[in-house]
Coordinates of C-alpha atoms and ligand atoms in Angstrom, one line a residue:
Chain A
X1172 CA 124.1 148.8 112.1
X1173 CA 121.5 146.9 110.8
X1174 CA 120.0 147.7 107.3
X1175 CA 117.3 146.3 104.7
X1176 CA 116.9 148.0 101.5
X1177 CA 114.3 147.1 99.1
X1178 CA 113.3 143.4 101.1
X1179 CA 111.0 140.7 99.6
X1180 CA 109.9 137.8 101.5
X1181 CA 107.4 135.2 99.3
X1182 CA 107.0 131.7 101.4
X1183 CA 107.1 128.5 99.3
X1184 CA 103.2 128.2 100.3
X1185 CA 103.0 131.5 97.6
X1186 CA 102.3 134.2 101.0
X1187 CA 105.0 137.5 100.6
X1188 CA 105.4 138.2 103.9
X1189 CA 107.5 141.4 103.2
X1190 CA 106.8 143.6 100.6
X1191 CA 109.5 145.9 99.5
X1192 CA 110.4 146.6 103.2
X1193 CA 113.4 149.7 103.6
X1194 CA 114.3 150.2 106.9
X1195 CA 118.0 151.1 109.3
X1196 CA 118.3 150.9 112.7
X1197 CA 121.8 152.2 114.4
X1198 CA 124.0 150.9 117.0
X1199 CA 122.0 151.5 120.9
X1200 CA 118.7 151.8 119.3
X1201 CA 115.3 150.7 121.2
X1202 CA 112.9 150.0 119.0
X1203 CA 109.2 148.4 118.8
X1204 CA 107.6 147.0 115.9
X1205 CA 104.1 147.0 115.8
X1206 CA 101.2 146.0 113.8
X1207 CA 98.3 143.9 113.1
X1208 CA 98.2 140.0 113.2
X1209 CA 100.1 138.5 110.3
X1210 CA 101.3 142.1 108.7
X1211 CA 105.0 140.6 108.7
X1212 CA 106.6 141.3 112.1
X1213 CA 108.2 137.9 112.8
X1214 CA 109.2 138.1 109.2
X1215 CA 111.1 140.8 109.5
X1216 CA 112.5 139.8 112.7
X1217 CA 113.4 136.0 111.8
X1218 CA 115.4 138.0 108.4
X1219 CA 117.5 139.7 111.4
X1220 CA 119.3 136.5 112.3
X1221 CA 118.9 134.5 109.6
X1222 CA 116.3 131.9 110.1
X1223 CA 114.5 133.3 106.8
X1224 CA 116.5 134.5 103.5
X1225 CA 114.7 137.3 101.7
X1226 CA 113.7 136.5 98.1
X1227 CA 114.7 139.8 96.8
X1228 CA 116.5 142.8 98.3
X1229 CA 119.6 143.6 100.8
X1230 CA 120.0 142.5 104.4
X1231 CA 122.8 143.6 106.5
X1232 CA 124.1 143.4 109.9
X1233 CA 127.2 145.0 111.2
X1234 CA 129.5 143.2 108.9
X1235 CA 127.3 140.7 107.9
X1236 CA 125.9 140.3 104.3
X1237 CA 123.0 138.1 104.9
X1238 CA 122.3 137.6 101.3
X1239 CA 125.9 136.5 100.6
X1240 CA 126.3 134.8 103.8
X1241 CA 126.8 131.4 103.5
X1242 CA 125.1 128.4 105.6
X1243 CA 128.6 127.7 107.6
X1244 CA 128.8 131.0 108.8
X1245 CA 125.2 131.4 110.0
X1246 CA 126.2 130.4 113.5
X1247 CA 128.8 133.3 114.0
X1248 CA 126.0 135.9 112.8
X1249 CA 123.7 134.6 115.7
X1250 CA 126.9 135.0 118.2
X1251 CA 126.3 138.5 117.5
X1252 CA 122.4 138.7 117.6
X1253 CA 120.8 137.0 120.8
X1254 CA 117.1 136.3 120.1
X1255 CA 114.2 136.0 122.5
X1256 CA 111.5 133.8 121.2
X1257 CA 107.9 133.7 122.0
X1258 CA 108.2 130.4 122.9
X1259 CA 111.0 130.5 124.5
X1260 CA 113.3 127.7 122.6
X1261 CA 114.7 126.6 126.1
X1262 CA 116.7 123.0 125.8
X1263 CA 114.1 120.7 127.6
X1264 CA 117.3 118.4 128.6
X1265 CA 119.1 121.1 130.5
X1266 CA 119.3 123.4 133.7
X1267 CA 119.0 126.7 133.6
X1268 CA 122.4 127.0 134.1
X1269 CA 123.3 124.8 131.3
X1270 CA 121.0 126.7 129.0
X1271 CA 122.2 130.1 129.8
X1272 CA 126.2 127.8 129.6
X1273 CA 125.4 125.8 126.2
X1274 CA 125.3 129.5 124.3
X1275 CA 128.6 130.1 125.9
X1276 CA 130.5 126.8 125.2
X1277 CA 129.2 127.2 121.5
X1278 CA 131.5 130.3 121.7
X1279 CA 134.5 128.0 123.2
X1280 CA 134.8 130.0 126.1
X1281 CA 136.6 128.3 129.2
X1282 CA 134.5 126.8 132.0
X1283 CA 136.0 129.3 134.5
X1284 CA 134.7 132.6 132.3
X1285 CA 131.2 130.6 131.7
X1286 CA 130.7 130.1 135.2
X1287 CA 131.1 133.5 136.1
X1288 CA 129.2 134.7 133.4
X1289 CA 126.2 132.9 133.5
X1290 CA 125.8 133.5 137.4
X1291 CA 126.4 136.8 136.4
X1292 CA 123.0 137.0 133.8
X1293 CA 121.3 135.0 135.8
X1294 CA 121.5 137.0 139.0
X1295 CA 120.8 139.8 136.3
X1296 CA 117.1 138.5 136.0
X1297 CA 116.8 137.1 139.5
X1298 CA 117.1 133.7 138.9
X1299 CA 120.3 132.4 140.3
X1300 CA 118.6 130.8 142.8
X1301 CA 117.1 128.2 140.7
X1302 CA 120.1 127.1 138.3
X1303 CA 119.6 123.6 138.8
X1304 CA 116.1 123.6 137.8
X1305 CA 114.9 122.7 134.4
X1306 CA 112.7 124.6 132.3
X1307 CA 109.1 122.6 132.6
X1308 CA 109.8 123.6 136.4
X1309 CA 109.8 127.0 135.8
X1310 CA 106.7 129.3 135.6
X1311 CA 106.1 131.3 131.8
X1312 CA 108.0 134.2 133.2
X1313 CA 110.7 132.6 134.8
X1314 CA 111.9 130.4 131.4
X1315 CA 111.5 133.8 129.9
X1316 CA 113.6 136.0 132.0
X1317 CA 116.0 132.1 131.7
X1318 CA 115.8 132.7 127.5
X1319 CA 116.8 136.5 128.0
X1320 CA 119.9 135.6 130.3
X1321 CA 121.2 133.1 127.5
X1322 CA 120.6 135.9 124.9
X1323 CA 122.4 138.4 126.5
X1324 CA 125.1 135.9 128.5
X1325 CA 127.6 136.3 125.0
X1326 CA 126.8 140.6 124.8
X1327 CA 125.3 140.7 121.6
X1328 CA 125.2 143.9 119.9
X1329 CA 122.0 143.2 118.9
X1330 CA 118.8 141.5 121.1
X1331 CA 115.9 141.1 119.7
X1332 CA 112.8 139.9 121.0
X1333 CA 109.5 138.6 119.3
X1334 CA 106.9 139.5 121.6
X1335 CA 108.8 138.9 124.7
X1336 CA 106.1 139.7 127.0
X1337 CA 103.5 137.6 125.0
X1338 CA 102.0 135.4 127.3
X1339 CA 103.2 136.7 130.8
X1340 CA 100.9 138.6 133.0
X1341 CA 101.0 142.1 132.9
X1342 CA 103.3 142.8 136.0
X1343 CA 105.6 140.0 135.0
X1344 CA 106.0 141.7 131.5
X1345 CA 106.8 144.7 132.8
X1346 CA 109.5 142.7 135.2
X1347 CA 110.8 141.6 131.7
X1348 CA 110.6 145.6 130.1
X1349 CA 112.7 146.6 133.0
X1350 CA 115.2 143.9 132.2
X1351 CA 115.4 145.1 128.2
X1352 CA 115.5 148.9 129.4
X1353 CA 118.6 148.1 131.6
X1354 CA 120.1 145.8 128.8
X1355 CA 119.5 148.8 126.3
X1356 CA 121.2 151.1 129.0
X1357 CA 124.1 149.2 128.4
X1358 CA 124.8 149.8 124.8
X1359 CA 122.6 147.5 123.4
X1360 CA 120.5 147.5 120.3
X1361 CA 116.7 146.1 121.2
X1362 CA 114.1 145.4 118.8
X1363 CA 111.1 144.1 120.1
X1364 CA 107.5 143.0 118.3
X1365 CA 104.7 143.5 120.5
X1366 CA 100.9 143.6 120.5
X1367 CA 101.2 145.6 123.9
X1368 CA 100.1 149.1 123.8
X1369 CA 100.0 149.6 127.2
X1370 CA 104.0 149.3 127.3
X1371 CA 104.6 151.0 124.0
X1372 CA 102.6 153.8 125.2
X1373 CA 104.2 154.1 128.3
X1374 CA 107.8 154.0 127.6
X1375 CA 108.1 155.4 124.9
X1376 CA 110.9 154.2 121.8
X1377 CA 111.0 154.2 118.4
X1378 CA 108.0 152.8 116.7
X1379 CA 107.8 150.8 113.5
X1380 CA 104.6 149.9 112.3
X1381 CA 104.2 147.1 109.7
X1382 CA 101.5 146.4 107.6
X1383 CA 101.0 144.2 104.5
X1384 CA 104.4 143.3 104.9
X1385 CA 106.2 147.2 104.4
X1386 CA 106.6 150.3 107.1
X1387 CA 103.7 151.9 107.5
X1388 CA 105.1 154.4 110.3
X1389 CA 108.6 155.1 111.5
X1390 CA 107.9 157.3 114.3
X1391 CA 110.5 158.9 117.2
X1392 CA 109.0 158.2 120.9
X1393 CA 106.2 156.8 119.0
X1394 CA 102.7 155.1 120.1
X1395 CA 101.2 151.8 119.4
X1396 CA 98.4 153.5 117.4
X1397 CA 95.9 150.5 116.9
X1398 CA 93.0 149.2 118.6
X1399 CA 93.8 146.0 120.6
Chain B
X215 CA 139.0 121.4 118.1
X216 CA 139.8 122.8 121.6
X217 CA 140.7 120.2 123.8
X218 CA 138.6 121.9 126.2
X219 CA 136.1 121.5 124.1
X220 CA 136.6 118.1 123.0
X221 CA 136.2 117.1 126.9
X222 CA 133.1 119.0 126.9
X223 CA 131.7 117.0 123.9
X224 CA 132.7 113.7 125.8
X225 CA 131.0 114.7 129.4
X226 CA 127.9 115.8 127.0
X227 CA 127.6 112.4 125.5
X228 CA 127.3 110.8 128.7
X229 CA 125.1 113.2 129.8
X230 CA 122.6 113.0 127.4
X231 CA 122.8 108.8 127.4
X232 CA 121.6 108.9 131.2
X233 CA 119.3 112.0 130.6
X234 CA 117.4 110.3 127.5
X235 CA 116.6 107.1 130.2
X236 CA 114.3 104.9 128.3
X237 CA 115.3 106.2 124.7
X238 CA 118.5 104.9 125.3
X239 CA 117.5 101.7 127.0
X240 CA 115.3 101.2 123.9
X241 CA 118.1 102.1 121.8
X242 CA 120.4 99.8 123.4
X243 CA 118.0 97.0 123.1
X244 CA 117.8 97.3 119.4
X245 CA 121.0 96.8 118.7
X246 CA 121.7 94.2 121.3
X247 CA 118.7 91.7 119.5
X248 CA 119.9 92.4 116.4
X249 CA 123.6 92.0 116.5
X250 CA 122.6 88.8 118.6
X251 CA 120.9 87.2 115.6
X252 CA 123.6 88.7 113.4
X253 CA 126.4 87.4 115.6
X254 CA 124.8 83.5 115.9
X255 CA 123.7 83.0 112.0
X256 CA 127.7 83.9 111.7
X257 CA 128.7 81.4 114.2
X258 CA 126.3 78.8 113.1
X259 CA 127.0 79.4 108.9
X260 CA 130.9 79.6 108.8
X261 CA 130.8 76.4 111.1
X262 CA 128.7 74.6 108.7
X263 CA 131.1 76.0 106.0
X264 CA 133.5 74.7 107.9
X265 CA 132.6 71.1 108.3
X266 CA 131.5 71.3 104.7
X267 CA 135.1 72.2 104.1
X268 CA 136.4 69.7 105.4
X269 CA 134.4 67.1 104.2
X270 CA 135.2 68.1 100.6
X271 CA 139.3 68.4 101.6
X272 CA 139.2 64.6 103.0
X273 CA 138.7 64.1 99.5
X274 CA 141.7 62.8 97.6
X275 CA 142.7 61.4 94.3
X276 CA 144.0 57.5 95.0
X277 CA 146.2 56.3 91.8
X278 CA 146.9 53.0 91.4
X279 CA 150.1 51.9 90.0
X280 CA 150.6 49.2 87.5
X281 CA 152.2 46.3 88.9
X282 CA 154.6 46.5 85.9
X283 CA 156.0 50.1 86.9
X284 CA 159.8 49.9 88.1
X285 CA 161.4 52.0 90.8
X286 CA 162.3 54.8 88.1
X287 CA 159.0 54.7 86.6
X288 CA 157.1 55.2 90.1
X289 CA 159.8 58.0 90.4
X290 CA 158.8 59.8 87.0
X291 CA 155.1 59.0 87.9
X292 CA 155.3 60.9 91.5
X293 CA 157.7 63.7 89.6
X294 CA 154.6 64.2 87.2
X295 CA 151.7 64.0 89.8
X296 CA 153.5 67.0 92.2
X297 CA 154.1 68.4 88.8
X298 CA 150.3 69.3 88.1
X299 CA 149.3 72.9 89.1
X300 CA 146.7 71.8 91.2
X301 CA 148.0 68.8 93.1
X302 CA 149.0 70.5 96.8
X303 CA 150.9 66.6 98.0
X304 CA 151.5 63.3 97.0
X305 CA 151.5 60.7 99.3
X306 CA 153.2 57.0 98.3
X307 CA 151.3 54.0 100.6
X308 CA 152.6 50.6 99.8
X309 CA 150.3 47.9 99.0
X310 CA 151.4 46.7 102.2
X311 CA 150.0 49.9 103.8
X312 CA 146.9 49.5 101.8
X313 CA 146.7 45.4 102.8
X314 CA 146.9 46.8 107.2
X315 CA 144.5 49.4 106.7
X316 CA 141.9 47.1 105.0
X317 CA 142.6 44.2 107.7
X318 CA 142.2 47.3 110.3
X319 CA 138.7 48.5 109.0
X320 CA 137.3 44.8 107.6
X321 CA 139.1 42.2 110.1
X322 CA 141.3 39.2 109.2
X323 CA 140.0 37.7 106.6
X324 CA 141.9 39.3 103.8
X325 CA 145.1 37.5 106.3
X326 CA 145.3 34.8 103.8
X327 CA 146.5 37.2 101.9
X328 CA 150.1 37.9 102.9
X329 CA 153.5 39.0 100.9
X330 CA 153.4 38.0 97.0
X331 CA 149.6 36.9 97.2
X332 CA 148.5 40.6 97.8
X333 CA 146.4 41.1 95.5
X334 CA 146.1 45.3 96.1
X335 CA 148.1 47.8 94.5
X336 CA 150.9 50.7 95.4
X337 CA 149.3 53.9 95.3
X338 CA 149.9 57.4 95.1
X339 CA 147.3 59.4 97.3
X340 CA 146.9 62.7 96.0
X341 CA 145.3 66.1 97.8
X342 CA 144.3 68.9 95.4
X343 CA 144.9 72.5 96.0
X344 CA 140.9 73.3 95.8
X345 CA 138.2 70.4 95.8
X346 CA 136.9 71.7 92.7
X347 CA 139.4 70.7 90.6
X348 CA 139.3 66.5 92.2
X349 CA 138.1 65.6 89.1
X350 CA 140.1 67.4 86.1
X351 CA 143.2 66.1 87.9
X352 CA 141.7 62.7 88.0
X353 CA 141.4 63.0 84.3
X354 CA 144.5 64.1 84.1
X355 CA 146.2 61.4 85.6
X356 CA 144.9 58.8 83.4
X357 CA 146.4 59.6 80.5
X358 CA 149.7 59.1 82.8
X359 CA 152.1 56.8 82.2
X360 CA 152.0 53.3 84.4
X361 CA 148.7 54.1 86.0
X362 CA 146.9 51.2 86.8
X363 CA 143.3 53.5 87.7
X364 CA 142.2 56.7 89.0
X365 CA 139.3 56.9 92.0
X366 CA 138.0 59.6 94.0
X367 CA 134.3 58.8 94.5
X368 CA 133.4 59.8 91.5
X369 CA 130.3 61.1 91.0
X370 CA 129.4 61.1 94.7
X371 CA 132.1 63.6 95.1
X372 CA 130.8 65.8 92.5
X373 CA 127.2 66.0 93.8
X374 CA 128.8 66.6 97.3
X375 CA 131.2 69.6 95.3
X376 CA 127.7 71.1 94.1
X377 CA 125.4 70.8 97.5
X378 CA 128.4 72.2 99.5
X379 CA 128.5 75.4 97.0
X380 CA 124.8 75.7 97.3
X381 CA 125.1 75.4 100.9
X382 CA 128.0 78.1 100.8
X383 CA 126.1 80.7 98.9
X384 CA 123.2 80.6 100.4
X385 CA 124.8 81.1 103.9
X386 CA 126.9 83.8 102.5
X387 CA 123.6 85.7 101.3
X388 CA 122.2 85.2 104.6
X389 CA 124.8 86.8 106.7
X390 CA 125.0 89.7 104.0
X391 CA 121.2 90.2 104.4
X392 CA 121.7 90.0 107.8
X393 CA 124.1 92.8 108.1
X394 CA 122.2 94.9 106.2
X395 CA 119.1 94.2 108.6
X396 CA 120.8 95.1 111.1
X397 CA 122.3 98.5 109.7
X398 CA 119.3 99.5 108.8
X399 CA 117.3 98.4 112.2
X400 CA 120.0 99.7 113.9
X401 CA 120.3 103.5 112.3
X402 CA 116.0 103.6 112.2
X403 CA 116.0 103.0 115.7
X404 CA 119.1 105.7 116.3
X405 CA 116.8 108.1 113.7
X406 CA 113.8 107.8 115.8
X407 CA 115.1 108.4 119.0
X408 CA 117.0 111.4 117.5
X409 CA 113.6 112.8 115.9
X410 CA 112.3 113.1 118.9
X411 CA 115.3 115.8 120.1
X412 CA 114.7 117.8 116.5
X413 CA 113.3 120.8 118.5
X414 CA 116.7 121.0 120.8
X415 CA 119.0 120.8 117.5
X416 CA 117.3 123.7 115.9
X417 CA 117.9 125.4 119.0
X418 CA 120.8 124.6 119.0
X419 CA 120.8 126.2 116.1
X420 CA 119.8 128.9 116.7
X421 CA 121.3 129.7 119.3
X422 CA 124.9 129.8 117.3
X423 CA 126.1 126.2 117.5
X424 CA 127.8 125.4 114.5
X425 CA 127.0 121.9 112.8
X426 CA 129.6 120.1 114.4
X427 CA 129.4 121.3 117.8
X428 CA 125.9 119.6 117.8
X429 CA 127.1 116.7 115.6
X430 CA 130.1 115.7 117.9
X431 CA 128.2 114.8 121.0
X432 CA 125.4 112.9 119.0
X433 CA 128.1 111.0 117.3
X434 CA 129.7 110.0 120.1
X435 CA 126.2 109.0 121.8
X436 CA 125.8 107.0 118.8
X437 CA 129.2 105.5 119.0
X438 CA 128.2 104.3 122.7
X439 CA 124.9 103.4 122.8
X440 CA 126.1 100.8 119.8
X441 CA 129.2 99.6 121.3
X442 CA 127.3 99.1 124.8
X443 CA 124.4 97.3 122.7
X444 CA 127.2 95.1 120.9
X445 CA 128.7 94.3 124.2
X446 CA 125.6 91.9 125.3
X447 CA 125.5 90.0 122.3
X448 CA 129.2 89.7 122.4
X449 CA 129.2 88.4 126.1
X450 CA 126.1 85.5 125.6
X451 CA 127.7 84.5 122.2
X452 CA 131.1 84.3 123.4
X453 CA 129.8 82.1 126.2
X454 CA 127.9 80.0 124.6
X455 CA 130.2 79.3 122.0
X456 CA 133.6 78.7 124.4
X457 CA 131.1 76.2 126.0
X458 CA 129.9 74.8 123.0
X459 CA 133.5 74.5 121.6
X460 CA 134.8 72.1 124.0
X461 CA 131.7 70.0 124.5
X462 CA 131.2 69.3 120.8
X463 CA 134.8 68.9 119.9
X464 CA 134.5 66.0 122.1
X465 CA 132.1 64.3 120.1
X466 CA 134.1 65.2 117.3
X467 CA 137.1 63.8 118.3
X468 CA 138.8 61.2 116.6
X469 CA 136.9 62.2 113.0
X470 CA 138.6 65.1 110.7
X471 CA 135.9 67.2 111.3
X472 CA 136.4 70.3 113.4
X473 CA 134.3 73.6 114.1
X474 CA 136.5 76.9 114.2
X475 CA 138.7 77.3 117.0
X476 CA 137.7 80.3 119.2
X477 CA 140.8 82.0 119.0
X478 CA 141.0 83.5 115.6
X479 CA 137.3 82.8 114.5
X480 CA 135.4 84.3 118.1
X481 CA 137.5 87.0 118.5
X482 CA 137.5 88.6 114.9
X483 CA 132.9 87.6 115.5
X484 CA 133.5 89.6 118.5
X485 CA 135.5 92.8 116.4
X486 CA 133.0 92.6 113.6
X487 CA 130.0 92.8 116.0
X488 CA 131.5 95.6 118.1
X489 CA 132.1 97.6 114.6
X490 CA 129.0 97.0 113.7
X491 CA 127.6 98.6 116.8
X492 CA 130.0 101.6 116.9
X493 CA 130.0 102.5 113.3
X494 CA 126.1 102.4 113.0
X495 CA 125.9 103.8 115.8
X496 CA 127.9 107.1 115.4
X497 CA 127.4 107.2 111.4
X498 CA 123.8 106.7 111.7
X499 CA 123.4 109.2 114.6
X500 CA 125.2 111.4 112.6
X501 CA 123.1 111.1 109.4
X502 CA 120.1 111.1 111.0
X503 CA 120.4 114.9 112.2
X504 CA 122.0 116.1 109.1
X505 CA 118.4 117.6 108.3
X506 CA 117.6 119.0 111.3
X507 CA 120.7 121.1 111.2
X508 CA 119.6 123.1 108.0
X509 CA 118.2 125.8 110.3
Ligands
ATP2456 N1 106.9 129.6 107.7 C1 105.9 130.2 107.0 N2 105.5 129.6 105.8 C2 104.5 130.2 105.1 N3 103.9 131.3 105.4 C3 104.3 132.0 106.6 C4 105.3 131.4 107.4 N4 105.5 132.2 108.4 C5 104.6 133.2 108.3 N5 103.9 133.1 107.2 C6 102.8 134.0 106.6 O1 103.4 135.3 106.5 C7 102.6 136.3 106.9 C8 103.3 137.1 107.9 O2 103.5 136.3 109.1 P1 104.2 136.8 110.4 O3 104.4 135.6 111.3 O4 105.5 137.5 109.9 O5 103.2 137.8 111.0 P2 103.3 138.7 112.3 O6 103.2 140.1 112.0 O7 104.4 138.2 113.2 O8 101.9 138.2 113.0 P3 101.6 138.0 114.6 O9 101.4 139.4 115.2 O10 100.3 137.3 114.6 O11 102.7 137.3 115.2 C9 101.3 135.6 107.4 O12 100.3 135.7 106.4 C10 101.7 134.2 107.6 O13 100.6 133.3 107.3
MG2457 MG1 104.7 137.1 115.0

């Protein structure tokens, strides 16, 4: 499903990020990727969907050569892969609802199908009580829980999630692991970076560590195995 | 494009014009100031060209005929003058004509004057095709056959010729700088606003938008913030000018002078301004994001 073989990532600033990175991950897959500060895991991640082109190697997703793939196709790559940022990435300008819509109407799908769609996800991550709210009036947690609903609102094959559970408190990140475990139930592929060992530990996934830009472990039901 | 979502684009446009408040207020300002200044130095330079114009065309060739000249040679000597490439009429006044006019604009002295002791000539009043050429045709004609003199204000005329060029080129490099002021004021005011919404396109982005689903609705913001900025200049020039119009043309009755008459000149101002607006406003909105969609 998705598959790098041989990846190089060198910024313009003269950093490689990635290092001669080999990894596949199959259809339904749950999978965490670990490691220290600046080892390469939003790298990797951002090479998933395209924000960052490797410099050397093969990336491929599904049907998607994303080496080959040129700019104008970019945006149908993403319909397949909904990302989770960090930050976020909510439109300032619109409603929760018309967040979680917008990724819909990009797709061209009708009002009617949006409508229930999007009540759908967002009753999904208990928020469809505040669809008319916008995001600065929304706690960390809540625009999170908003960001996953938009990711998932088009059923990606793929989500994946750069360290979803970042800033959020610990019970409201495990609100939001609950939420990824019941996504994953459904067929979905997950890969998420985290720096929490107390999740990783706990529920236990595959586990890719990174360091210095390559694998460093590729372990079954894995642990976080560093020191936080 | 799916109609559906064509409409969509459309409701977004309007949504985003009264969710960006101030930005489009400021926006909208923008344009409106500068098209105003645009729009007036129009108004006020092609009516200066215009009453230069028609200074220049109340200038005319007068040729005098020689008393000798028979019927048949008057006849070959009007055949020759409409002839000439550049002569656009001829006009015969008697020296009769000539004797009223003078008594009309001097008074009754020249009375003693009457049948054989007038002592003016016939003459042919000629009006060139282009002012320019007054004075080649005036040369012209003298060589002619039965032509008693040639006038037409002479080198007065000429020095008018050159100010009124001046005059015209100066006013047409005003209104072109003009126009290109505005373009520019008008897209880097379109630019800033839309740097400040860099953040949402990449999400956009991101989130699978193609470049034209974000485009479309920006356009069309663009398009409306400049044809809503156009539409206050359009209003205070058009009435200031319909009331201008009729209280100058009173002065200027009687004379040959004459500003442009609202209907074409105010209403193809009024098209040109509203262009202006809509075109900068959607091309330059469009431009402007062009980077921000390279995500
Ligand atoms: N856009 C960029 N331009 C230049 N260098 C970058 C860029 N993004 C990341 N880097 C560099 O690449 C390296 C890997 O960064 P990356 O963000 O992938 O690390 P990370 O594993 O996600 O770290 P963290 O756990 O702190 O998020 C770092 O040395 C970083 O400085
Ligand atoms: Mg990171």
């Amino acid at each position: 499903m998705i598959e790098m073989t041989n990846v190089y990532k060198k910024y313009p600033n003269g950093i490689t990020a990635i290092n001669g990175l080999d990894v596949r991950i199959d259809q339904g897959e749950f999978v965490y990727v670990v490691g220290p500060s600046g080892a390469g895991k939003s790298t990797f991640i951002k090479m998933i969907y395209r924000e960052e082109v490797p410099t050397k190697g093969n990336v491929k997703v599904g049907e998607f050569d994303l080496v080959k793939l040129k700019a104008k196709k970019v945006p149908f790559l993403r319909r397949h892969v909904g990302v989770v940022y960090q930050d976020f990435k909510l439109l300032p300008r619109l409603t929760v609802y018309e967040n979680v819509a917008y990724a819909m109407q990009v797709v061209g799908k009708n009002p009617k199908q949006i409508q229930k769609r999007v009540l759908e996800v967002l009753d999904l991550v208990g928020l469809k009580h505040k669809v008319r709210m916008f995001p600065n009036e929304l706690s960390g947690g809540e625009q999170q829980r908003v960001a996953i609903a938009r990711a998932i609102t088009n059923m990606p094959r793929v989500l994946i999630a750069d360290e979803p559970t970042g800033n959020l408190d610990p019970e409201t990140a495990w609100g939001i692991m609950d939420l990824l475990e019941e996504i994953n139930n459904q067929g979905t592929t997950i890969i998420m970076a985290t720096h929490n060992s107390d999740i990783v530990n706990r529920v236990r996934h595959r586990v890719l560590a990174v360091e210095n830009g390559r694998i460093a472990r590729d372990q079954e039901e894995g642990v976080y195995g560093y020191e936080n | 494009m799916k109609t559906r979502t064509f409409w969509r684009h459309i409701k977004e446009s309007f949504k985003s014009i009264k969710r960006n408040g101030w930005m489009t207020v400021a926006a909208v300002s923008a344009v409106a100031v500068t098209l105003l200044l645009v729009g007036s130095f129009i108004a006020i330079l092609m009516n200066v060209n215009k009453l230069a114009t028609d200074v220049e065309e109340d200038v005319s060739v007068r040729v005098y005929i020689d008393l000798a000249a028979e019927e048949e040679d008057q006849e070959a000597l009007q055949q020759n003058l409409e002839e000439l490439d550049e002569v656009e009429q001829v006009v015969f006044s008697s020296r009769d004509d000539e004797l009223s006019q003078v008594i009309g604009s001097y008074g009754d002295e020249f009375g003693l004057f009457d049948g054989d002791d007038n002592p003016l000539y016939d003459v042919f009043i000629v009006n060139t095709a282009a002012p320019e050429v007054t004075s080649d045709v005036a040369d012209q004609v003298e060589d002619m056959n039965y032509v008693a003199d040639v006038n037409y204000g002479g080198a007065t005329a000429d020095r008018l010729f050159e100010v009124m060029a001046t005059v015209r080129n100066v006013g047409a490099v005003i209104i072109v700088a003009l126009i290109f002021t505005a373009v520019f004021l008008i897209a880097n005011t379109i630019r800033i606003t839309i740097f400040s919404r860099r953040t949402e396109i990449e999400i956009m982005k991101l989130v699978g938008a193609t470049n034209w689903f974000i485009r479309w609705p920006f356009l069309i913001e663009g398009a409306l913030i400049g044809f809503i900025g156009a539409l206050i200049p359009v209003s205070i020039i058009s009435y200031i000018y319909l009331s201008g119009f009729d209280t100058i043309m009173t002065y200027l009755s009687g004379t040959y002078f004459a500003l442009l008459a609202p209907n074409p000149f105010l209403v193809q101002l009024v098209a040109l301004l509203l262009t202006i607006g809509v075109v900068i406003g959607s091309v330059g909105s469009s431009l402007s994001i062009r980077k921000f969609l390279k995500v």
